[in-house]
Amino acid sequence: MSDEVTTIEKRIFREAYEFFARHCCPPANQEENAVDWWTDTAADVSAVDSKWTEYPLMRGFLLAIYEYLEFKAKEKTKEIDDFV
């Protein structure tokens, strides 16, 4: 096994970052567009995940990013006290 990051791993990191960059600002849960935003984000998660089904690294990134986005939305909604 090589001690270097593979080309595939680099692409996964880049695409995970690009996914996060597209969805980095979730609305507060009570905002009017919240349901649409989460629906679009979930569809994008599915699309990215389906491209990388052979690589568990991407699924791990997507799960972590999605959980972080939920945290950010709850923080904006002031639900964070219930969450922490």
PDB file of C-alpha atoms in Angstrom:
ATOM      1  CA  MET A   1       0.000   0.000   0.000  1.00  0.00           C
ATOM      2  CA  SER A   2       1.259   3.416  -0.957  1.00  0.00           C
ATOM      3  CA  ASP A   3       1.851   6.148   1.591  1.00  0.00           C
ATOM      4  CA  GLU A   4       0.442   8.745  -0.795  1.00  0.00           C
ATOM      5  CA  VAL A   5      -3.058  10.045  -1.302  1.00  0.00           C
ATOM      6  CA  THR A   6      -4.501   8.445  -4.421  1.00  0.00           C
ATOM      7  CA  THR A   7      -6.047  10.328  -7.303  1.00  0.00           C
ATOM      8  CA  ILE A   8      -9.445   8.886  -6.351  1.00  0.00           C
ATOM      9  CA  GLU A   9      -9.050  10.071  -2.748  1.00  0.00           C
ATOM     10  CA  LYS A  10      -8.150  13.555  -3.963  1.00  0.00           C
ATOM     11  CA  ARG A  11     -11.276  13.609  -6.133  1.00  0.00           C
ATOM     12  CA  ILE A  12     -13.410  12.449  -3.199  1.00  0.00           C
ATOM     13  CA  PHE A  13     -12.037  15.193  -0.930  1.00  0.00           C
ATOM     14  CA  ARG A  14     -12.594  17.785  -3.658  1.00  0.00           C
ATOM     15  CA  GLU A  15     -16.129  16.658  -4.416  1.00  0.00           C
ATOM     16  CA  ALA A  16     -17.030  16.482  -0.705  1.00  0.00           C
ATOM     17  CA  TYR A  17     -15.753  20.045  -0.315  1.00  0.00           C
ATOM     18  CA  GLU A  18     -17.703  21.180  -3.382  1.00  0.00           C
ATOM     19  CA  PHE A  19     -20.849  19.581  -1.953  1.00  0.00           C
ATOM     20  CA  PHE A  20     -20.312  21.416   1.336  1.00  0.00           C
ATOM     21  CA  ALA A  21     -19.634  24.703  -0.456  1.00  0.00           C
ATOM     22  CA  ARG A  22     -22.952  24.405  -2.348  1.00  0.00           C
ATOM     23  CA  HIS A  23     -24.899  23.791   0.870  1.00  0.00           C
ATOM     24  CA  CYS A  24     -22.872  25.504   3.594  1.00  0.00           C
ATOM     25  CA  CYS A  25     -25.603  27.903   4.733  1.00  0.00           C
ATOM     26  CA  PRO A  26     -28.762  26.052   5.733  1.00  0.00           C
ATOM     27  CA  PRO A  27     -31.783  28.137   6.647  1.00  0.00           C
ATOM     28  CA  ALA A  28     -33.173  28.152  10.155  1.00  0.00           C
ATOM     29  CA  ASN A  29     -35.708  25.354  10.522  1.00  0.00           C
ATOM     30  CA  GLN A  30     -38.655  27.749  10.856  1.00  0.00           C
ATOM     31  CA  GLU A  31     -37.848  29.655   7.645  1.00  0.00           C
ATOM     32  CA  GLU A  32     -40.282  29.377   4.773  1.00  0.00           C
ATOM     33  CA  ASN A  33     -37.752  27.838   2.374  1.00  0.00           C
ATOM     34  CA  ALA A  34     -36.318  25.292   4.843  1.00  0.00           C
ATOM     35  CA  VAL A  35     -38.213  22.263   3.516  1.00  0.00           C
ATOM     36  CA  ASP A  36     -37.257  23.035  -0.086  1.00  0.00           C
ATOM     37  CA  TRP A  37     -33.632  23.644   0.903  1.00  0.00           C
ATOM     38  CA  TRP A  38     -33.408  20.302   2.736  1.00  0.00           C
ATOM     39  CA  THR A  39     -35.166  18.471  -0.099  1.00  0.00           C
ATOM     40  CA  ASP A  40     -32.678  19.859  -2.618  1.00  0.00           C
ATOM     41  CA  THR A  41     -29.745  19.103  -0.324  1.00  0.00           C
ATOM     42  CA  ALA A  42     -30.906  15.519   0.235  1.00  0.00           C
ATOM     43  CA  ALA A  43     -31.232  15.028  -3.530  1.00  0.00           C
ATOM     44  CA  ASP A  44     -27.691  16.338  -4.000  1.00  0.00           C
ATOM     45  CA  VAL A  45     -26.396  14.006  -1.246  1.00  0.00           C
ATOM     46  CA  SER A  46     -27.990  11.103  -3.056  1.00  0.00           C
ATOM     47  CA  ALA A  47     -26.513  12.120  -6.411  1.00  0.00           C
ATOM     48  CA  VAL A  48     -22.998  12.519  -5.035  1.00  0.00           C
ATOM     49  CA  ASP A  49     -23.217   9.318  -2.987  1.00  0.00           C
ATOM     50  CA  SER A  50     -24.397   7.276  -5.975  1.00  0.00           C
ATOM     51  CA  LYS A  51     -21.260   8.265  -7.905  1.00  0.00           C
ATOM     52  CA  TRP A  52     -19.019   6.897  -5.167  1.00  0.00           C
ATOM     53  CA  THR A  53     -20.763   3.720  -3.973  1.00  0.00           C
ATOM     54  CA  GLU A  54     -17.491   1.775  -4.071  1.00  0.00           C
ATOM     55  CA  TYR A  55     -15.729   4.243  -1.771  1.00  0.00           C
ATOM     56  CA  PRO A  56     -16.891   4.419   1.863  1.00  0.00           C
ATOM     57  CA  LEU A  57     -14.766   7.542   2.387  1.00  0.00           C
ATOM     58  CA  MET A  58     -17.301   9.649   0.474  1.00  0.00           C
ATOM     59  CA  ARG A  59     -20.260   8.279   2.404  1.00  0.00           C
ATOM     60  CA  GLY A  60     -18.468   9.145   5.645  1.00  0.00           C
ATOM     61  CA  PHE A  61     -17.848  12.682   4.442  1.00  0.00           C
ATOM     62  CA  LEU A  62     -21.437  13.144   3.297  1.00  0.00           C
ATOM     63  CA  LEU A  63     -22.854  11.879   6.589  1.00  0.00           C
ATOM     64  CA  ALA A  64     -20.561  14.160   8.574  1.00  0.00           C
ATOM     65  CA  ILE A  65     -21.372  17.168   6.380  1.00  0.00           C
ATOM     66  CA  TYR A  66     -25.121  16.515   6.563  1.00  0.00           C
ATOM     67  CA  GLU A  67     -24.980  16.216  10.366  1.00  0.00           C
ATOM     68  CA  TYR A  68     -23.001  19.453  10.528  1.00  0.00           C
ATOM     69  CA  LEU A  69     -25.574  21.209   8.339  1.00  0.00           C
ATOM     70  CA  GLU A  70     -28.327  19.983  10.688  1.00  0.00           C
ATOM     71  CA  PHE A  71     -26.330  21.402  13.597  1.00  0.00           C
ATOM     72  CA  LYS A  72     -25.977  24.763  11.832  1.00  0.00           C
ATOM     73  CA  ALA A  73     -29.717  24.890  11.076  1.00  0.00           C
ATOM     74  CA  LYS A  74     -30.594  24.071  14.671  1.00  0.00           C
ATOM     75  CA  GLU A  75     -28.147  26.694  15.864  1.00  0.00           C
ATOM     76  CA  LYS A  76     -29.888  29.301  13.691  1.00  0.00           C
ATOM     77  CA  THR A  77     -33.233  28.074  14.959  1.00  0.00           C
ATOM     78  CA  LYS A  78     -32.024  28.304  18.560  1.00  0.00           C
ATOM     79  CA  GLU A  79     -32.703  24.605  19.059  1.00  0.00           C
ATOM     80  CA  ILE A  80     -29.090  24.061  19.980  1.00  0.00           C
ATOM     81  CA  ASP A  81     -29.780  23.822  23.705  1.00  0.00           C
ATOM     82  CA  ASP A  82     -31.965  20.782  23.039  1.00  0.00           C
ATOM     83  CA  PHE A  83     -29.359  19.324  20.711  1.00  0.00           C
ATOM     84  CA  VAL A  84     -26.241  19.618  22.898  1.00  0.00           C
TER      85      VAL A  84
END
